[in-house]
Amino acid sequence: MTYFKSIYKFKFAFFLTAICMLHSCSDFLEQEPGTQTSISEQLATKQGVLTALNGLYRELEQNLRTEAFAVYADLQGGNLKFAPSVTTSTTTGSVGISGNVEHIYNFDDLANDSDLASFYTSSYDIINQANLILEFTDALKDATEIEKNQIKAEALTARAYAHFLLNELYSQDYGFTDDASHIGIVYMTKSITSGIQYPSRETAANTYNLIINDLKDALNIYTDIVLLNGYTYSYFNKNNAKALLARVYLSKKDWKNAYDTANDVITNSGVNLVNTADYIAEWKKPSTPVSEILLEFSIPRTEEGTSSGSMAAFFGYSSNSIYGRYVASQDLLNLYETGDIRKQLYTNHPLPTLINLQPQTLDYYFTEKFQGNPGYVAFRLSEQYLIRAEAALELNNLDQAVKDLNSIRTRANATAYQNAENLRDALFLERRKELSFEGFFLFDIARNKKDVSRNDGCISFSCSLTYPSPKFILPIPRRNINLNTNLKQNESY
């Protein structure tokens, strides 16, 4: 997408702010006022703010597409296993752990060398960028109030989304304590240009309140205008902001609000579920998202249409010598009924594999969800049906829960669910099947207070994890702890 080309002239100013996230910047801010002026000049016009907003989307997409984050929830939960490594010296590869996820895969991430340290830092850089945009937008003299509101709404949603993702990785699930008094994350509502800050972590309850408040504030000012060029499904809008809010309410177990918000998206977004006949073909489209998408962060492209990377880097298959490292486990595949069309989303590609120094040809099932040049699927309508179903169950609206569950099951040609017995487990498994490879499973396990059990293909030192455990979350990177003495480390790290 050519609109990304304009972000790089703004990247240097943001790079300086990113430095401050890693180092003490009080002297820097005092001795380099020109940097402050540069940011002020860049954000003094509507075009400068829009360029910054483009940059925010670009960095957000890059951050979501890092290997450790893109595979995290499905790998940790047991939906994924490793394909054999591709080598230039032999046609037979061996199965091993990717170095980019070695520590998290073993449920033993290191504070000093975390596999997701860059995700943590980049997330707060994204938040800082959102805060800068929010701080400068009201003063724009060449933008209408409608334009200002749309800019602020998108920045608020980005800020809430980045904080929510951080909270899922670094804070235990909301129900970990009865009153959510356990530790949450640092919530930043001001940019670092306003002065050096050494904030403490909020409680989980406060963290969720701040996320929800940001989203409500955004929804109060969203407009219907589109300010940026490119694919509109790649930007925040009132529909996908509601989808995010429904996900937050689900995570919080605020069942009434989860139900109402998901219902709002289903009823009023104008987006419909992909039908049975088109389901597989929709996922197999090489460059555009499924029609029920609410938000997909598209990969950047040049004017010639070429791209530098996509989700296919981890999940794609081109040939027996060109493929990603992650495939579906039998733990996942065995859950689908014989007639379930979603089984067609996993294509078997037998690969030569070295086992006990002996070459064998083994079956590996690559997903069709992320072939070609796919973007990062952030929100789609099927999730909203499953949110409404789970919330309906908890509100004792069993008929609606079964109806929504069957909207997903019958679409997939799976057997319709007939009664409310074991409905909670049925919903849990349906989310696992429908949302596989999309970054949900470990968080669903934690929310339901279940244990991790990885069987097929597990080569970790620890293939299981009993809830509750401090290993359901990650360590705060040590360098951030060292810079901010108010930043408390997670248990066991």
Coordinates of C-alpha atoms in Angstrom, one line a residue:
M1 CA 0.0 0.0 0.0
T2 CA 1.6 3.2 -1.2
Y3 CA 0.2 5.3 1.6
F4 CA 2.8 3.8 4.0
K5 CA 5.6 5.5 2.1
S6 CA 4.9 8.9 3.7
I7 CA 5.5 7.7 7.2
Y8 CA 9.2 7.5 7.1
K9 CA 9.8 11.2 7.1
F10 CA 8.0 11.3 10.4
K11 CA 9.7 8.1 11.7
F12 CA 12.9 10.0 12.9
A13 CA 11.0 12.2 15.3
F14 CA 9.2 9.2 16.8
F15 CA 12.4 7.2 16.9
L16 CA 13.8 9.9 19.3
T17 CA 10.8 9.4 21.5
A18 CA 11.4 5.6 21.4
I19 CA 14.9 6.2 22.7
C20 CA 13.4 7.9 25.7
M21 CA 11.3 4.8 26.4
L22 CA 14.6 2.8 26.8
H23 CA 16.9 5.4 28.4
S24 CA 16.7 8.3 30.8
C25 CA 15.5 11.2 28.7
S26 CA 15.4 14.1 31.2
D27 CA 18.8 15.4 30.1
F28 CA 17.9 14.7 26.5
L29 CA 14.7 16.8 26.7
E30 CA 16.6 19.6 28.4
Q31 CA 19.6 19.7 26.0
E32 CA 17.8 19.0 22.7
P33 CA 14.8 21.4 22.5
G34 CA 15.1 21.2 18.8
T35 CA 13.7 17.7 18.9
Q36 CA 10.6 19.0 20.7
T37 CA 10.3 21.7 18.1
S38 CA 10.6 19.2 15.3
I39 CA 7.7 17.1 16.7
S40 CA 5.7 20.3 17.3
E41 CA 6.3 21.4 13.7
Q42 CA 5.4 18.0 12.3
L43 CA 2.1 17.9 14.3
A44 CA 1.1 21.5 13.7
T45 CA -0.9 20.7 10.5
K46 CA -3.5 18.2 9.5
Q47 CA -1.3 16.6 7.0
G48 CA 1.5 16.1 9.6
V49 CA -1.0 14.5 12.1
L50 CA -2.3 12.2 9.4
T51 CA 1.2 11.2 8.5
A52 CA 1.8 10.4 12.1
L53 CA -1.4 8.4 12.2
N54 CA -0.2 6.4 9.2
G55 CA 3.0 5.8 11.0
L56 CA 1.1 4.5 14.1
Y57 CA -0.8 2.0 12.0
R58 CA 2.4 0.9 10.3
E59 CA 4.2 0.3 13.5
L60 CA 1.1 -1.5 15.0
E61 CA 1.0 -3.8 12.0
Q62 CA 4.7 -4.6 12.3
N63 CA 4.4 -5.2 16.0
L64 CA 1.5 -7.7 15.6
R65 CA 3.4 -9.5 12.9
T66 CA 6.5 -10.3 14.9
E67 CA 7.0 -14.0 15.1
A68 CA 6.8 -14.4 18.9
F69 CA 3.5 -12.5 19.2
A70 CA 1.9 -13.8 16.0
V71 CA 2.2 -17.4 17.2
Y72 CA 2.1 -16.9 20.9
A73 CA -1.4 -17.8 22.0
D74 CA -1.8 -20.8 19.6
L75 CA 1.6 -22.2 20.2
Q76 CA 1.4 -22.0 24.0
G77 CA -2.1 -23.4 24.0
G78 CA -1.3 -26.4 21.8
N79 CA -2.9 -25.5 18.4
L80 CA 0.5 -25.3 16.8
K81 CA 3.6 -27.5 16.4
F82 CA 6.8 -27.1 14.5
A83 CA 7.5 -28.2 10.9
P84 CA 11.0 -29.5 10.2
S85 CA 13.6 -26.8 9.6
V86 CA 14.6 -26.0 6.0
T87 CA 18.3 -26.4 5.4
T88 CA 20.5 -25.8 2.3
S89 CA 22.8 -28.7 3.0
T90 CA 20.2 -31.5 3.1
T91 CA 16.7 -32.2 1.9
T92 CA 15.8 -33.7 5.3
G93 CA 15.1 -31.3 8.1
S94 CA 14.9 -31.8 11.8
V95 CA 12.1 -30.6 14.1
G96 CA 13.4 -28.0 16.6
I97 CA 12.2 -24.9 18.4
S98 CA 12.5 -21.6 16.6
G99 CA 15.0 -19.5 18.3
N100 CA 12.6 -16.5 18.4
V101 CA 10.2 -18.4 20.7
E102 CA 12.5 -20.7 22.6
H103 CA 12.0 -19.3 26.0
I104 CA 8.2 -18.7 25.9
Y105 CA 7.6 -22.2 24.3
N106 CA 9.2 -23.7 27.4
F107 CA 7.1 -21.5 29.7
D108 CA 10.4 -20.1 30.9
D109 CA 10.8 -16.7 29.3
L110 CA 13.7 -14.6 30.6
A111 CA 13.5 -11.1 32.0
N112 CA 17.0 -10.4 30.8
D113 CA 16.4 -11.8 27.3
S114 CA 12.7 -12.0 26.7
D115 CA 11.4 -13.3 23.4
L116 CA 8.8 -10.5 23.5
A117 CA 11.0 -7.7 24.8
S118 CA 10.7 -5.8 21.5
F119 CA 6.9 -6.2 21.5
Y120 CA 6.8 -4.7 25.0
T121 CA 8.9 -1.7 24.0
S122 CA 7.2 -1.2 20.6
S123 CA 3.8 -1.3 22.2
Y124 CA 4.6 1.6 24.5
D125 CA 6.2 3.4 21.6
I126 CA 2.8 3.0 19.7
I127 CA 1.0 4.2 22.8
N128 CA 3.3 7.2 23.0
Q129 CA 2.6 8.0 19.3
A130 CA -1.1 7.8 20.0
N131 CA -0.7 10.2 22.9
L132 CA 1.2 12.7 20.8
I133 CA -1.5 12.7 18.2
L134 CA -4.1 13.2 20.9
E135 CA -2.2 16.1 22.4
F136 CA -1.7 18.0 19.2
T137 CA -5.0 17.4 17.3
D138 CA -7.3 19.8 19.1
A139 CA -4.9 22.7 18.2
L140 CA -5.0 22.0 14.4
K141 CA -6.1 25.1 12.6
D142 CA -6.6 23.5 9.2
A143 CA -8.9 20.6 10.3
T144 CA -12.6 20.6 10.8
E145 CA -14.1 19.5 14.1
I146 CA -15.3 16.3 12.4
E147 CA -11.8 15.5 11.2
K148 CA -10.3 16.2 14.6
N149 CA -12.9 13.9 16.2
Q150 CA -12.1 11.1 13.8
I151 CA -8.4 11.4 14.3
K152 CA -8.8 11.4 18.1
A153 CA -11.2 8.4 18.0
E154 CA -8.7 6.3 16.0
A155 CA -5.8 7.3 18.3
L156 CA -7.8 6.5 21.4
T157 CA -8.8 3.1 20.0
A158 CA -5.1 2.3 19.1
R159 CA -4.1 3.3 22.6
A160 CA -6.7 1.0 24.1
Y161 CA -5.8 -1.8 21.8
A162 CA -2.1 -1.6 22.5
H163 CA -2.7 -1.5 26.3
F164 CA -5.2 -4.5 26.1
L165 CA -2.6 -6.6 24.2
L166 CA 0.0 -5.8 26.8
N167 CA -2.4 -6.6 29.6
E168 CA -3.1 -10.1 28.1
L169 CA 0.7 -10.8 28.0
Y170 CA 1.8 -9.3 31.2
S171 CA -1.1 -9.5 33.6
Q172 CA -3.1 -12.5 34.8
D173 CA -6.6 -13.0 33.6
Y174 CA -9.2 -10.7 35.1
G175 CA -10.7 -13.4 37.3
F176 CA -7.3 -14.4 38.8
T177 CA -8.4 -12.6 41.9
D178 CA -12.0 -12.2 43.0
D179 CA -11.9 -8.4 42.8
A180 CA -9.2 -8.1 40.1
S181 CA -6.9 -6.5 42.6
H182 CA -3.9 -8.3 41.2
I183 CA -1.3 -6.3 39.3
G184 CA -2.1 -5.0 35.8
I185 CA 0.1 -2.9 33.6
V186 CA 1.3 0.7 33.3
Y187 CA -1.3 2.7 31.5
M188 CA 0.1 5.7 29.7
T189 CA -2.2 8.6 28.9
K190 CA 0.4 11.3 28.3
S191 CA 3.3 11.4 25.8
I192 CA 6.9 11.5 27.1
T193 CA 7.2 15.1 25.7
S194 CA 5.3 16.2 28.7
G195 CA 8.1 15.1 31.0
I196 CA 9.9 12.0 32.2
Q197 CA 7.6 9.7 34.1
Y198 CA 8.2 6.7 36.3
P199 CA 4.7 5.2 36.6
S200 CA 3.6 2.2 38.6
R201 CA 1.5 -0.6 37.3
E202 CA -2.3 -0.3 37.8
T203 CA -4.4 -3.0 39.3
A204 CA -6.1 -5.3 36.8
A205 CA -9.4 -3.7 37.6
N206 CA -8.0 -0.2 37.0
T207 CA -6.3 -1.3 33.8
Y208 CA -9.6 -2.6 32.4
N209 CA -11.5 0.5 33.4
L210 CA -8.9 2.7 31.6
I211 CA -9.1 0.6 28.4
I212 CA -12.9 0.7 28.5
N213 CA -13.0 4.5 29.1
D214 CA -10.7 5.0 26.2
L215 CA -13.0 3.0 23.9
K216 CA -16.1 4.7 25.2
D217 CA -14.5 8.1 24.6
A218 CA -13.6 7.0 21.1
L219 CA -17.1 5.7 20.3
N220 CA -18.6 9.0 21.4
I221 CA -16.7 10.9 18.8
Y222 CA -16.3 8.5 15.8
T223 CA -17.6 9.8 12.5
D224 CA -18.2 8.1 9.2
I225 CA -15.4 9.9 7.3
V226 CA -12.2 8.2 6.1
L227 CA -9.2 10.3 6.4
L228 CA -6.4 8.0 5.2
N229 CA -5.8 6.4 1.9
G230 CA -5.6 2.7 1.4
Y231 CA -7.8 -0.2 2.4
T232 CA -10.6 1.0 4.8
Y233 CA -10.7 -2.3 6.5
S234 CA -7.2 -1.6 7.8
Y235 CA -8.2 1.3 9.9
F236 CA -10.1 1.6 13.2
N237 CA -13.7 2.7 12.9
K238 CA -16.8 2.6 15.2
N239 CA -17.6 -1.0 14.3
N240 CA -14.3 -2.6 15.0
A241 CA -13.8 -0.4 18.1
K242 CA -17.1 -1.9 19.3
A243 CA -15.7 -5.3 18.5
L244 CA -12.6 -4.6 20.6
L245 CA -14.8 -3.3 23.4
A246 CA -16.9 -6.6 23.3
R247 CA -13.7 -8.6 23.5
V248 CA -12.5 -6.5 26.5
Y249 CA -15.9 -7.0 28.2
L250 CA -15.6 -10.8 27.6
S251 CA -12.2 -10.8 29.1
K252 CA -13.5 -8.9 32.1
K253 CA -16.4 -11.3 32.3
D254 CA -18.8 -8.3 32.2
W255 CA -21.4 -10.5 30.6
K256 CA -24.2 -7.9 30.1
N257 CA -22.0 -5.4 28.4
A258 CA -20.2 -8.2 26.4
Y259 CA -23.6 -9.4 25.2
D260 CA -24.9 -5.9 24.3
T261 CA -21.8 -4.8 22.6
A262 CA -21.3 -7.9 20.5
N263 CA -25.0 -7.8 19.6
D264 CA -24.6 -4.2 18.5
V265 CA -21.8 -5.2 16.1
I266 CA -23.7 -8.2 14.8
T267 CA -26.9 -6.2 14.3
N268 CA -25.6 -2.9 13.1
S269 CA -22.2 -3.3 11.5
G270 CA -23.6 -4.2 8.1
V271 CA -21.2 -7.1 8.0
N272 CA -22.5 -10.7 7.6
L273 CA -21.0 -14.1 8.3
V274 CA -19.3 -15.8 5.4
N275 CA -21.7 -18.5 4.1
T276 CA -20.9 -22.2 3.9
A277 CA -20.4 -22.3 0.2
D278 CA -17.8 -19.5 0.3
Y279 CA -16.1 -20.2 3.6
I280 CA -13.0 -22.0 2.3
A281 CA -12.6 -19.9 -0.8
E282 CA -12.8 -16.7 1.2
W283 CA -9.9 -17.8 3.4
K284 CA -7.9 -18.9 0.3
K285 CA -7.9 -15.4 -1.2
P286 CA -4.2 -14.6 -1.4
S287 CA -4.2 -10.8 -0.7
T288 CA -7.6 -9.7 0.6
P289 CA -9.4 -10.6 3.8
V290 CA -12.5 -12.7 4.3
S291 CA -15.7 -10.7 3.7
E292 CA -16.7 -10.9 7.4
I293 CA -13.6 -8.9 8.4
L294 CA -14.0 -6.0 10.8
L295 CA -10.4 -5.1 10.9
E296 CA -7.3 -6.6 9.2
F297 CA -4.0 -4.8 9.4
S298 CA -2.8 -5.0 5.8
I299 CA 0.9 -5.5 4.9
P300 CA 2.7 -2.6 3.3
R301 CA 3.2 -2.8 -0.4
T302 CA 5.2 -0.8 -3.0
E303 CA 3.6 0.9 -6.0
E304 CA 4.5 -2.2 -7.9
G305 CA 2.5 -4.3 -5.4
T306 CA 5.3 -6.2 -3.8
S307 CA 5.5 -6.7 -0.1
S308 CA 8.4 -7.4 2.3
G309 CA 6.6 -9.9 4.6
S310 CA 3.3 -11.2 5.8
M311 CA 1.8 -13.8 8.1
A312 CA 2.7 -16.4 5.5
A313 CA 6.3 -16.1 6.8
F314 CA 5.2 -18.3 9.7
F315 CA 2.3 -20.3 8.3
G316 CA 2.7 -20.4 4.5
Y317 CA 3.6 -23.2 2.2
S318 CA 5.1 -22.7 -1.3
S319 CA 7.1 -25.9 -1.8
N320 CA 8.9 -28.6 0.2
S321 CA 11.8 -26.2 0.5
I322 CA 9.9 -23.0 1.1
Y323 CA 7.4 -23.0 4.0
G324 CA 6.8 -21.5 7.4
R325 CA 7.7 -23.2 10.7
Y326 CA 4.3 -23.6 12.2
V327 CA 1.6 -26.2 11.4
A328 CA -1.5 -27.5 13.0
S329 CA -1.2 -30.1 15.8
Q330 CA -3.3 -33.2 15.8
D331 CA -4.6 -31.9 19.2
L332 CA -6.4 -29.3 17.1
L333 CA -7.2 -31.3 14.0
N334 CA -8.8 -34.2 16.0
L335 CA -11.5 -31.8 17.3
Y336 CA -13.2 -31.3 13.9
E337 CA -15.9 -33.7 12.8
T338 CA -15.4 -35.6 9.6
G339 CA -17.9 -33.4 7.7
D340 CA -16.7 -30.1 9.2
I341 CA -15.6 -28.0 6.2
R342 CA -13.0 -26.2 8.4
K343 CA -10.9 -29.3 8.2
Q344 CA -10.3 -28.2 4.6
L345 CA -8.4 -25.2 6.0
Y346 CA -5.5 -27.5 6.8
T347 CA -3.7 -29.0 3.8
N348 CA -1.3 -31.9 4.3
H349 CA 2.2 -31.5 2.8
P350 CA 4.3 -34.6 3.7
L351 CA 7.9 -33.5 4.4
P352 CA 11.1 -35.4 4.9
T353 CA 12.1 -35.3 8.5
L354 CA 15.0 -36.6 10.5
I355 CA 13.9 -38.7 13.4
N356 CA 16.5 -40.3 15.6
L357 CA 19.0 -39.7 12.8
Q358 CA 16.8 -41.6 10.4
P359 CA 15.0 -39.8 7.5
Q360 CA 11.2 -40.3 7.5
T361 CA 8.4 -38.6 5.5
L362 CA 5.8 -37.2 7.9
D363 CA 2.5 -35.4 7.5
Y364 CA 2.3 -31.7 8.2
Y365 CA -0.9 -29.7 8.0
F366 CA -0.5 -26.1 6.9
T367 CA -3.3 -23.6 7.4
E368 CA -5.0 -22.0 4.4
K369 CA -5.8 -19.0 6.5
F370 CA -2.5 -17.3 5.9
Q371 CA -1.2 -18.2 2.4
G372 CA -0.2 -15.7 -0.3
N373 CA 0.3 -12.2 1.2
P374 CA -2.2 -12.1 4.1
G375 CA -2.5 -9.3 6.7
Y376 CA -3.0 -9.7 10.4
V377 CA -6.6 -10.6 11.2
A378 CA -7.6 -8.5 14.2
F379 CA -11.4 -8.7 14.3
R380 CA -14.0 -10.6 12.3
L381 CA -17.7 -11.2 12.8
S382 CA -17.5 -14.9 13.9
E383 CA -15.8 -13.9 17.1
Q384 CA -18.7 -11.6 17.9
Y385 CA -21.2 -14.4 17.6
L386 CA -19.0 -16.5 20.0
I387 CA -18.7 -13.6 22.4
R388 CA -22.5 -13.1 22.4
A389 CA -23.0 -16.9 22.9
E390 CA -20.7 -17.1 25.9
A391 CA -22.2 -14.0 27.4
A392 CA -25.7 -15.3 26.8
L393 CA -24.8 -18.5 28.6
E394 CA -23.6 -16.7 31.6
L395 CA -26.7 -14.5 31.6
N396 CA -28.8 -17.8 31.6
N397 CA -30.1 -17.0 28.1
L398 CA -29.5 -20.6 27.0
D399 CA -31.6 -20.5 23.8
Q400 CA -29.6 -17.5 22.5
A401 CA -26.3 -19.2 23.5
V402 CA -27.2 -22.4 21.6
K403 CA -28.5 -20.4 18.6
D404 CA -25.2 -18.4 18.3
L405 CA -23.1 -21.5 18.8
N406 CA -25.1 -23.2 16.0
S407 CA -24.7 -20.2 13.7
I408 CA -21.0 -21.1 13.6
R409 CA -21.3 -24.9 13.7
T410 CA -24.0 -25.3 11.0
R411 CA -22.1 -22.8 8.8
A412 CA -19.2 -25.2 9.1
N413 CA -21.4 -28.3 8.4
A414 CA -20.8 -29.5 11.9
T415 CA -23.5 -31.2 13.9
A416 CA -25.9 -28.7 15.4
Y417 CA -25.8 -28.5 19.2
Q418 CA -29.1 -29.8 20.6
N419 CA -29.2 -28.9 24.3
A420 CA -27.6 -26.8 27.0
E421 CA -25.6 -29.7 28.6
N422 CA -21.9 -29.0 28.7
L423 CA -22.5 -25.8 26.8
R424 CA -19.6 -24.0 28.4
D425 CA -17.1 -26.6 27.2
A426 CA -18.8 -26.7 23.8
L427 CA -18.3 -22.9 23.4
F428 CA -14.7 -23.2 24.6
L429 CA -13.9 -25.8 21.9
E430 CA -15.8 -23.9 19.2
R431 CA -13.7 -20.9 19.8
R432 CA -10.6 -23.1 19.5
K433 CA -11.7 -24.5 16.2
E434 CA -13.2 -21.4 14.6
L435 CA -10.5 -18.9 15.8
S436 CA -7.5 -21.2 15.4
F437 CA -4.2 -19.5 14.3
E438 CA -5.8 -16.1 15.1
G439 CA -4.2 -15.5 18.5
F440 CA -6.8 -16.4 21.1
F441 CA -6.3 -19.9 22.5
L442 CA -4.0 -19.4 25.5
F443 CA -6.1 -16.4 26.7
D444 CA -9.3 -18.5 26.4
I445 CA -7.6 -21.2 28.5
A446 CA -6.7 -18.7 31.2
R447 CA -10.1 -17.0 31.1
N448 CA -11.8 -20.4 31.6
K449 CA -9.2 -21.3 34.3
K450 CA -8.3 -24.5 32.4
D451 CA -4.9 -26.2 32.2
V452 CA -2.6 -26.2 29.1
S453 CA -2.1 -29.7 27.7
R454 CA 0.1 -30.0 24.6
N455 CA 0.5 -33.4 23.2
D456 CA 1.1 -33.9 19.5
G457 CA 4.5 -32.5 18.4
C458 CA 5.3 -31.0 21.8
I459 CA 9.1 -30.8 22.2
S460 CA 9.1 -28.4 25.1
F461 CA 10.6 -29.1 28.5
S462 CA 7.1 -28.4 29.8
C463 CA 4.2 -29.6 27.7
S464 CA 1.6 -28.8 30.3
L465 CA 0.8 -25.9 32.6
T466 CA -1.7 -26.1 35.5
Y467 CA -3.9 -23.1 36.2
P468 CA -3.2 -21.0 38.1
S469 CA 0.4 -20.4 37.4
P470 CA 2.7 -17.4 37.2
K471 CA 3.9 -18.8 33.9
F472 CA 0.6 -17.9 32.2
I473 CA 2.1 -14.4 31.8
L474 CA 5.5 -13.1 30.8
P475 CA 8.3 -11.2 32.6
I476 CA 8.6 -7.4 32.2
P477 CA 11.8 -6.9 30.3
R478 CA 14.7 -6.3 32.8
R479 CA 15.9 -3.2 31.1
N480 CA 12.5 -1.5 31.7
I481 CA 12.6 -2.6 35.4
N482 CA 16.1 -1.2 35.8
L483 CA 15.0 2.2 34.3
N484 CA 11.8 2.5 36.4
T485 CA 12.1 1.5 40.0
N486 CA 8.3 1.8 40.4
L487 CA 7.8 -1.0 37.8
K488 CA 7.1 -4.2 39.7
Q489 CA 8.2 -7.5 38.2
N490 CA 5.8 -10.4 37.7
E491 CA 6.0 -13.4 40.1
S492 CA 8.7 -16.0 39.4
Y493 CA 10.7 -13.8 37.1

